[in-house]
Amino acid sequence: MGVISPIETLFLKSHHRLLQPRNYSYPVVLNNTRGHFANFPRNSLSSSSLGSCSVEFPLRSNPISQNGKSSYHWRRYVSESDTNEMYHKKVSIMETLKQANSFIPHAILSSTILALLYPPSFTWFKPRYFVPGLGFMMFAVGINSNERDFLEALKRPDAIFAGYIGQYLIKPLLGYIFGLIAVSLFNLPTSIGAGIMLVSCVSGAQLSNYTTFLTDPSLAPLSIVMTSVSTATAVLVTPMLSLLLIGKKLPVDVIGMISSILQVVVTPIAAGLLLNRLFPRLSNAIKPFLPALTVIDMGCCIGAPLALNIDSILSPFGATILFLVVTFHLLAFVAGYFFTGFFFSKAPDVKALQRTISYETGMQSSLLALALATKFFQDPLVGVPPAISTVVMSLMGVSLVTIWKNRKE
């Protein structure tokens, strides 16, 4: 019996392919032709054409003597039915894991309801877990990207600048207007208006990178660059805007801010890129599980701020704050979208760019605003708008993901 190569065996194993006529040839290595290849046409490959070679299922090969030792270079003992069953079962599991991203809106909505109805379900997720949680999302983005994507993103300074304008000009103006409305029109405490303005002064949310990745994967690196630039300059810009809008200097822990940038953005992205580059097999093995883990992680990051601030959120003026925060984010999404469409109308990927900058403008690092409010303001009411904003901007962002993905399809 001859030794059949793995490629030839795979073709022989498939009855469907065996029945189809083919004009090209495949090499078959015979025991007595060591170091030589005998070519046989595919459509004439049979027991007669192979001479002494016989083909049967399951396929086997005789041991080959080499240096006085016998070895089986390749074997096939699994039947066709078992192989097909195992293959389809594996594909089904992997496809389910990959489709977990479609459950993000449900996970966010479920975690929101659960946090409101039973806060202890999320109070264990302390604020110190927020940075690792957001970092894991960035790792998921990094492992699905490569360094060439980021080099291409840096070639679009105009788009990066447009995202920066949306973050630190359009959004703060809207925040200032809604802060004044909260105090003057709805007679809410000054601290509530300050909380809304504070949300508009912080950098972009890392979650915007993930939503961009889900909608337009090719622009995820550009979104990451936009968020990284706004986060890096937040050390100076956030206190200045807070002084201008709130009328009170807001001190910022510079070292803590730099540490946060490294932990949440730079390190996870770099780790994902390096893993993808240096260990591609390990990277490919991990990728199918990341969507499901990200959904769980995102649910915790959404539910925890609500659970930890439940008393203030359920206060008598909670509904009014919710209305103001929802309207603020809605207008920020819309303004970012149409602002980009006006200035980049001739860009070949204008629609994808509109979606990306809309995410950047409408989604803020509300967790950072919540941390600043807790650390630098004595009135706990300042932290209520950021806590509500965390949920609102996440729900609105993933809702836009669902809408825009369905339109693209």
Short mmCIF file of C-alpha atoms in Angstrom, two decimals:
data_model
loop_
_atom_site.label_atom_id
_atom_site.label_comp_id
_atom_site.label_asym_id
_atom_site.label_seq_id
_atom_site.Cartn_x
_atom_site.Cartn_y
_atom_site.Cartn_z
CA MET A 1 0.00 0.00 0.00
CA GLY A 2 1.30 3.44 -0.85
CA VAL A 3 1.52 6.54 1.31
CA ILE A 4 -1.17 9.06 0.46
CA SER A 5 -0.47 12.70 1.17
CA PRO A 6 -2.89 14.57 3.49
CA ILE A 7 -4.07 16.86 0.68
CA GLU A 8 -4.89 13.90 -1.54
CA THR A 9 -6.67 12.13 1.29
CA LEU A 10 -8.89 15.15 1.98
CA PHE A 11 -9.97 15.12 -1.65
CA LEU A 12 -10.57 11.40 -1.60
CA LYS A 13 -12.58 11.72 1.62
CA SER A 14 -15.10 14.02 0.01
CA HIS A 15 -17.45 12.03 -2.22
CA HIS A 16 -18.80 15.28 -3.62
CA ARG A 17 -15.43 16.44 -4.81
CA LEU A 18 -14.54 12.96 -6.03
CA LEU A 19 -17.48 12.98 -8.39
CA GLN A 20 -16.65 16.38 -9.89
CA PRO A 21 -14.33 16.33 -12.94
CA ARG A 22 -11.06 18.18 -12.48
CA ASN A 23 -8.27 18.79 -14.97
CA TYR A 24 -5.36 19.38 -12.62
CA SER A 25 -3.12 16.79 -11.03
CA TYR A 26 -2.03 15.99 -7.49
CA PRO A 27 1.18 14.28 -6.45
CA VAL A 28 1.09 10.89 -4.77
CA VAL A 29 4.21 9.59 -3.04
CA LEU A 30 4.82 5.86 -3.32
CA ASN A 31 6.95 3.74 -1.01
CA ASN A 32 9.19 2.60 -3.83
CA THR A 33 9.64 6.08 -5.30
CA ARG A 34 11.26 7.76 -2.35
CA GLY A 35 12.17 11.34 -3.16
CA HIS A 36 10.06 11.33 -6.35
CA PHE A 37 6.50 12.32 -7.06
CA ALA A 38 4.11 10.54 -9.41
CA ASN A 39 1.41 12.81 -10.83
CA PHE A 40 -2.04 11.40 -11.46
CA PRO A 41 -4.94 13.31 -13.01
CA ARG A 42 -7.66 13.97 -10.48
CA ASN A 43 -10.45 12.67 -12.68
CA SER A 44 -8.67 9.38 -13.23
CA LEU A 45 -7.56 8.76 -9.69
CA SER A 46 -8.71 5.29 -8.79
CA SER A 47 -7.40 2.00 -7.51
CA SER A 48 -6.52 0.91 -11.02
CA SER A 49 -4.60 4.07 -11.84
CA LEU A 50 -2.72 3.92 -8.57
CA GLY A 51 -1.48 0.42 -9.29
CA SER A 52 -0.66 -1.21 -6.00
CA CYS A 53 -2.21 1.65 -4.03
CA SER A 54 -5.63 0.93 -2.57
CA VAL A 55 -7.94 3.56 -1.12
CA GLU A 56 -10.56 2.78 1.50
CA PHE A 57 -12.24 4.49 4.41
CA PRO A 58 -10.97 5.03 6.98
CA LEU A 59 -7.69 5.80 5.25
CA ARG A 60 -4.45 4.31 6.54
CA SER A 61 -0.82 4.32 5.45
CA ASN A 62 1.80 1.63 5.92
CA PRO A 63 4.69 2.42 8.25
CA ILE A 64 7.77 3.82 6.56
CA SER A 65 11.17 2.52 7.58
CA GLN A 66 13.68 5.25 8.29
CA ASN A 67 17.00 4.75 10.13
CA GLY A 68 15.86 1.35 11.30
CA LYS A 69 12.61 2.69 12.80
CA SER A 70 9.05 2.47 11.58
CA SER A 71 6.77 5.47 11.72
CA TYR A 72 3.32 6.48 10.50
CA HIS A 73 3.65 9.84 8.82
CA TRP A 74 -0.08 10.42 8.67
CA ARG A 75 -3.24 8.54 9.62
CA ARG A 76 -6.96 8.99 9.33
CA TYR A 77 -9.10 6.88 11.70
CA VAL A 78 -12.12 9.12 12.15
CA SER A 79 -15.16 8.24 10.11
CA GLU A 80 -16.84 10.78 7.86
CA SER A 81 -19.99 11.01 9.99
CA ASP A 82 -18.04 11.60 13.19
CA THR A 83 -15.87 14.22 11.51
CA ASN A 84 -18.86 16.10 10.09
CA GLU A 85 -20.65 16.00 13.42
CA MET A 86 -17.63 17.30 15.30
CA TYR A 87 -17.02 20.00 12.69
CA HIS A 88 -20.59 21.31 12.68
CA LYS A 89 -20.73 21.23 16.47
CA LYS A 90 -17.52 23.27 16.69
CA VAL A 91 -18.72 25.75 14.06
CA SER A 92 -22.03 26.17 15.90
CA ILE A 93 -20.31 26.99 19.20
CA MET A 94 -17.87 29.41 17.59
CA GLU A 95 -20.58 31.19 15.64
CA THR A 96 -22.62 31.59 18.83
CA LEU A 97 -19.64 33.14 20.63
CA LYS A 98 -18.88 35.46 17.72
CA GLN A 99 -22.51 36.62 17.59
CA ALA A 100 -22.47 37.58 21.29
CA ASN A 101 -21.94 41.23 20.28
CA SER A 102 -25.56 41.33 19.15
CA PHE A 103 -26.58 40.89 22.80
CA ILE A 104 -24.84 44.08 23.94
CA PRO A 105 -28.05 46.21 23.93
CA HIS A 106 -29.87 43.49 25.86
CA ALA A 107 -27.01 43.18 28.36
CA ILE A 108 -26.92 46.92 28.99
CA LEU A 109 -30.69 47.15 29.37
CA SER A 110 -30.76 44.11 31.66
CA SER A 111 -27.93 45.39 33.85
CA THR A 112 -29.65 48.78 34.12
CA ILE A 113 -32.95 47.25 35.24
CA LEU A 114 -31.21 44.85 37.62
CA ALA A 115 -29.14 47.65 39.17
CA LEU A 116 -32.28 49.73 39.76
CA LEU A 117 -34.35 46.86 41.17
CA TYR A 118 -31.63 45.11 43.16
CA PRO A 119 -28.52 47.31 43.66
CA PRO A 120 -26.54 44.71 45.67
CA SER A 121 -26.18 42.71 42.45
CA PHE A 122 -23.61 45.28 41.26
CA THR A 123 -22.29 47.00 44.39
CA TRP A 124 -19.49 44.41 44.56
CA PHE A 125 -18.08 45.93 41.34
CA LYS A 126 -16.22 48.76 43.05
CA PRO A 127 -14.88 51.87 41.24
CA ARG A 128 -11.38 50.38 41.34
CA TYR A 129 -12.58 47.75 38.85
CA PHE A 130 -13.66 50.33 36.26
CA VAL A 131 -10.19 50.84 34.77
CA PRO A 132 -9.47 47.10 34.28
CA GLY A 133 -12.98 46.63 32.90
CA LEU A 134 -12.56 49.35 30.28
CA GLY A 135 -9.03 48.12 29.58
CA PHE A 136 -10.38 44.68 28.67
CA MET A 137 -12.62 46.26 26.02
CA MET A 138 -9.59 48.01 24.56
CA PHE A 139 -7.69 44.72 24.52
CA ALA A 140 -10.52 43.21 22.46
CA VAL A 141 -10.19 46.07 19.96
CA GLY A 142 -6.39 45.79 19.84
CA ILE A 143 -6.33 42.06 19.20
CA ASN A 144 -8.61 42.56 16.20
CA SER A 145 -6.42 45.33 14.73
CA ASN A 146 -2.86 45.65 13.47
CA GLU A 147 -0.19 48.33 13.55
CA ARG A 148 -0.80 49.30 9.91
CA ASP A 149 -4.31 50.43 10.83
CA PHE A 150 -2.93 52.96 13.33
CA LEU A 151 -0.32 54.25 10.89
CA GLU A 152 -3.12 54.80 8.38
CA ALA A 153 -5.17 56.60 11.04
CA LEU A 154 -2.37 59.11 11.65
CA LYS A 155 -2.50 60.01 7.96
CA ARG A 156 -5.88 61.66 8.57
CA PRO A 157 -5.11 64.65 10.80
CA ASP A 158 -8.16 66.50 9.52
CA ALA A 159 -10.47 63.76 10.81
CA ILE A 160 -8.62 63.64 14.14
CA PHE A 161 -9.00 67.42 14.47
CA ALA A 162 -12.71 67.18 13.64
CA GLY A 163 -13.15 64.63 16.40
CA TYR A 164 -11.30 66.93 18.79
CA ILE A 165 -13.60 69.83 17.89
CA GLY A 166 -16.60 67.64 18.57
CA GLN A 167 -15.18 66.61 21.95
CA TYR A 168 -14.01 69.95 23.30
CA LEU A 169 -16.10 72.55 21.48
CA ILE A 170 -19.50 71.23 20.41
CA LYS A 171 -20.02 69.04 23.47
CA PRO A 172 -19.00 71.64 26.11
CA LEU A 173 -21.28 74.23 24.49
CA LEU A 174 -24.19 71.81 24.74
CA GLY A 175 -23.23 70.95 28.32
CA TYR A 176 -23.14 74.61 29.31
CA ILE A 177 -26.56 75.23 27.77
CA PHE A 178 -28.16 72.23 29.49
CA GLY A 179 -26.49 73.09 32.79
CA LEU A 180 -28.05 76.54 32.67
CA ILE A 181 -31.42 75.07 31.71
CA ALA A 182 -31.29 72.67 34.65
CA VAL A 183 -30.73 75.50 37.14
CA SER A 184 -32.72 78.35 35.65
CA LEU A 185 -35.64 76.59 33.94
CA PHE A 186 -36.14 73.47 36.09
CA ASN A 187 -34.95 75.03 39.37
CA LEU A 188 -32.60 72.14 40.09
CA PRO A 189 -29.73 72.56 42.56
CA THR A 190 -26.62 74.27 41.22
CA SER A 191 -24.67 71.07 41.84
CA ILE A 192 -26.84 69.22 39.29
CA GLY A 193 -26.06 71.84 36.63
CA ALA A 194 -22.37 71.57 37.54
CA GLY A 195 -22.57 67.79 37.13
CA ILE A 196 -24.00 68.12 33.60
CA MET A 197 -21.29 70.62 32.67
CA LEU A 198 -18.64 68.33 34.14
CA VAL A 199 -19.79 65.47 31.90
CA SER A 200 -19.32 67.73 28.87
CA CYS A 201 -15.78 68.70 29.94
CA VAL A 202 -14.21 65.24 30.11
CA SER A 203 -12.55 63.33 27.30
CA GLY A 204 -14.13 60.81 24.96
CA ALA A 205 -15.32 57.47 26.22
CA GLN A 206 -13.29 54.37 25.46
CA LEU A 207 -16.60 52.69 24.73
CA SER A 208 -16.83 54.83 21.57
CA ASN A 209 -13.83 52.90 20.21
CA TYR A 210 -15.65 49.63 20.70
CA THR A 211 -18.89 50.86 19.12
CA THR A 212 -16.89 52.13 16.13
CA PHE A 213 -15.21 48.73 15.90
CA LEU A 214 -18.62 47.03 15.79
CA THR A 215 -19.98 49.37 13.10
CA ASP A 216 -16.91 50.25 11.01
CA PRO A 217 -13.92 48.04 12.01
CA SER A 218 -11.56 49.78 9.58
CA LEU A 219 -12.03 53.10 11.42
CA ALA A 220 -11.58 51.69 14.94
CA PRO A 221 -7.88 52.74 15.00
CA LEU A 222 -8.88 56.28 14.00
CA SER A 223 -11.42 56.33 16.83
CA ILE A 224 -8.76 55.10 19.26
CA VAL A 225 -6.38 57.87 18.16
CA MET A 226 -9.14 60.47 18.61
CA THR A 227 -9.99 59.23 22.10
CA SER A 228 -6.32 58.96 23.09
CA VAL A 229 -5.62 62.56 22.00
CA SER A 230 -8.65 63.92 23.86
CA THR A 231 -7.78 61.86 26.94
CA ALA A 232 -4.12 62.92 26.94
CA THR A 233 -4.98 66.61 26.66
CA ALA A 234 -7.78 66.33 29.23
CA VAL A 235 -5.13 67.00 31.89
CA LEU A 236 -5.16 70.65 30.78
CA VAL A 237 -8.41 71.03 28.87
CA THR A 238 -10.80 69.57 31.48
CA PRO A 239 -9.73 71.96 34.31
CA MET A 240 -9.85 74.96 31.94
CA LEU A 241 -13.31 74.09 30.67
CA SER A 242 -14.50 73.37 34.20
CA LEU A 243 -13.19 76.75 35.35
CA LEU A 244 -14.88 78.46 32.40
CA LEU A 245 -18.21 76.65 32.59
CA ILE A 246 -18.60 75.84 36.27
CA GLY A 247 -16.82 78.93 37.54
CA LYS A 248 -14.59 76.97 39.91
CA LYS A 249 -11.14 75.55 39.41
CA LEU A 250 -11.18 71.76 39.24
CA PRO A 251 -7.86 70.19 40.32
CA VAL A 252 -6.80 67.08 38.44
CA ASP A 253 -4.35 64.41 39.54
CA VAL A 254 -1.94 64.56 36.59
CA ILE A 255 -0.05 61.38 37.50
CA GLY A 256 -3.33 59.56 38.07
CA MET A 257 -4.64 60.76 34.70
CA ILE A 258 -1.52 59.55 32.88
CA SER A 259 -1.75 56.23 34.71
CA SER A 260 -5.40 55.93 33.67
CA ILE A 261 -4.52 56.58 30.02
CA LEU A 262 -1.83 53.91 30.11
CA GLN A 263 -4.05 51.35 31.83
CA VAL A 264 -7.24 51.94 29.87
CA VAL A 265 -5.98 52.72 26.35
CA VAL A 266 -2.28 52.31 25.59
CA THR A 267 -1.35 49.12 27.45
CA PRO A 268 -4.39 46.97 26.46
CA ILE A 269 -4.21 48.06 22.81
CA ALA A 270 -0.46 47.40 22.66
CA ALA A 271 -0.94 44.01 24.33
CA GLY A 272 -3.59 43.03 21.79
CA LEU A 273 -1.46 44.16 18.85
CA LEU A 274 1.62 42.33 20.12
CA LEU A 275 -0.33 39.15 20.80
CA ASN A 276 -1.81 39.30 17.32
CA ARG A 277 1.62 39.86 15.78
CA LEU A 278 3.86 37.54 17.81
CA PHE A 279 1.44 34.73 18.72
CA PRO A 280 -1.15 34.54 15.91
CA ARG A 281 -2.32 31.03 16.84
CA LEU A 282 -2.99 32.03 20.43
CA SER A 283 -4.66 35.20 19.21
CA ASN A 284 -6.97 33.28 16.87
CA ALA A 285 -7.83 30.88 19.70
CA ILE A 286 -8.81 33.77 22.00
CA LYS A 287 -10.78 35.89 19.53
CA PRO A 288 -14.01 33.82 19.47
CA PHE A 289 -14.42 34.16 23.25
CA LEU A 290 -13.85 37.93 23.47
CA PRO A 291 -17.34 39.07 22.37
CA ALA A 292 -19.09 37.06 25.11
CA LEU A 293 -16.63 38.21 27.78
CA THR A 294 -16.93 41.81 26.60
CA VAL A 295 -20.72 41.70 26.98
CA ILE A 296 -20.35 40.57 30.61
CA ASP A 297 -17.68 43.19 31.25
CA MET A 298 -19.79 45.95 29.72
CA GLY A 299 -22.80 44.96 31.79
CA CYS A 300 -20.77 45.34 35.00
CA CYS A 301 -19.37 48.73 33.96
CA ILE A 302 -22.90 49.97 33.24
CA GLY A 303 -24.73 48.55 36.24
CA ALA A 304 -22.18 49.40 38.94
CA PRO A 305 -22.38 53.25 38.73
CA LEU A 306 -26.17 53.03 38.95
CA ALA A 307 -26.13 50.69 41.91
CA LEU A 308 -23.54 52.76 43.77
CA ASN A 309 -25.56 55.99 43.29
CA ILE A 310 -29.06 54.55 43.51
CA ASP A 311 -30.29 56.88 46.28
CA SER A 312 -29.53 60.05 44.33
CA ILE A 313 -30.86 58.66 41.06
CA LEU A 314 -34.21 57.73 42.62
CA SER A 315 -34.55 61.15 44.23
CA PRO A 316 -37.60 63.35 43.39
CA PHE A 317 -35.73 65.22 40.62
CA GLY A 318 -34.21 62.07 39.11
CA ALA A 319 -36.64 62.00 36.16
CA THR A 320 -35.82 65.60 35.26
CA ILE A 321 -32.09 64.89 35.34
CA LEU A 322 -32.67 61.83 33.15
CA PHE A 323 -34.55 63.94 30.59
CA LEU A 324 -31.81 66.57 30.48
CA VAL A 325 -29.00 64.02 30.17
CA VAL A 326 -30.80 62.06 27.41
CA THR A 327 -31.46 65.24 25.42
CA PHE A 328 -27.87 66.41 25.89
CA HIS A 329 -26.42 63.17 24.53
CA LEU A 330 -28.96 62.96 21.70
CA LEU A 331 -28.06 66.41 20.43
CA ALA A 332 -24.34 65.63 20.78
CA PHE A 333 -24.72 62.51 18.60
CA VAL A 334 -26.72 64.46 16.00
CA ALA A 335 -24.35 67.45 16.00
CA GLY A 336 -21.28 65.24 15.53
CA TYR A 337 -22.92 63.37 12.67
CA PHE A 338 -24.03 66.40 10.64
CA PHE A 339 -20.92 68.45 11.48
CA THR A 340 -18.79 65.71 9.90
CA GLY A 341 -21.09 65.36 6.92
CA PHE A 342 -20.81 69.07 6.18
CA PHE A 343 -17.00 69.28 6.28
CA PHE A 344 -16.19 65.86 4.80
CA SER A 345 -18.91 65.59 2.18
CA LYS A 346 -16.38 64.66 -0.54
CA ALA A 347 -14.60 61.96 1.47
CA PRO A 348 -15.05 58.46 -0.02
CA ASP A 349 -15.92 57.04 3.40
CA VAL A 350 -17.99 59.99 4.58
CA LYS A 351 -20.77 57.85 6.07
CA ALA A 352 -18.37 55.74 8.11
CA LEU A 353 -16.56 58.91 9.22
CA GLN A 354 -19.86 60.50 10.24
CA ARG A 355 -20.70 57.52 12.40
CA THR A 356 -17.24 57.50 13.99
CA ILE A 357 -17.21 61.20 14.95
CA SER A 358 -20.82 60.97 16.07
CA TYR A 359 -19.75 58.31 18.57
CA GLU A 360 -16.81 60.48 19.65
CA THR A 361 -19.01 63.53 20.20
CA GLY A 362 -21.94 61.80 21.84
CA MET A 363 -20.07 59.45 24.18
CA GLN A 364 -18.02 60.86 27.07
CA SER A 365 -15.88 59.27 29.76
CA SER A 366 -18.67 59.57 32.30
CA LEU A 367 -16.82 57.27 34.69
CA LEU A 368 -13.99 59.81 34.77
CA ALA A 369 -16.49 62.60 35.41
CA LEU A 370 -18.01 60.54 38.22
CA ALA A 371 -14.58 59.96 39.77
CA LEU A 372 -13.73 63.68 39.56
CA ALA A 373 -17.06 64.66 41.05
CA THR A 374 -16.61 62.27 43.95
CA LYS A 375 -13.02 63.34 44.61
CA PHE A 376 -13.10 67.11 44.08
CA PHE A 377 -16.65 68.20 44.97
CA GLN A 378 -18.13 68.00 48.43
CA ASP A 379 -21.76 67.91 47.26
CA PRO A 380 -22.64 64.32 46.25
CA LEU A 381 -25.33 65.61 43.85
CA VAL A 382 -22.58 66.60 41.40
CA GLY A 383 -22.03 62.89 40.76
CA VAL A 384 -25.65 62.13 39.85
CA PRO A 385 -25.56 63.38 36.20
CA PRO A 386 -22.31 61.47 35.46
CA ALA A 387 -23.81 58.26 36.92
CA ILE A 388 -26.91 58.61 34.75
CA SER A 389 -24.79 59.61 31.76
CA THR A 390 -22.82 56.36 32.00
CA VAL A 391 -25.95 54.36 31.29
CA VAL A 392 -27.61 56.77 28.86
CA MET A 393 -24.66 57.25 26.52
CA SER A 394 -23.95 53.49 26.54
CA LEU A 395 -27.54 52.59 25.67
CA MET A 396 -27.72 55.24 22.97
CA GLY A 397 -24.34 54.22 21.54
CA VAL A 398 -25.13 50.51 21.23
CA SER A 399 -28.59 51.35 19.90
CA LEU A 400 -26.93 53.32 17.11
CA VAL A 401 -24.67 50.32 16.48
CA THR A 402 -27.73 48.15 15.92
CA ILE A 403 -29.44 50.72 13.69
CA TRP A 404 -26.40 51.51 11.54
CA LYS A 405 -25.31 47.89 11.17
CA ASN A 406 -28.79 46.91 9.98
CA ARG A 407 -28.75 49.75 7.44
CA LYS A 408 -25.34 48.67 6.14
CA GLU A 409 -26.53 45.09 5.70
#
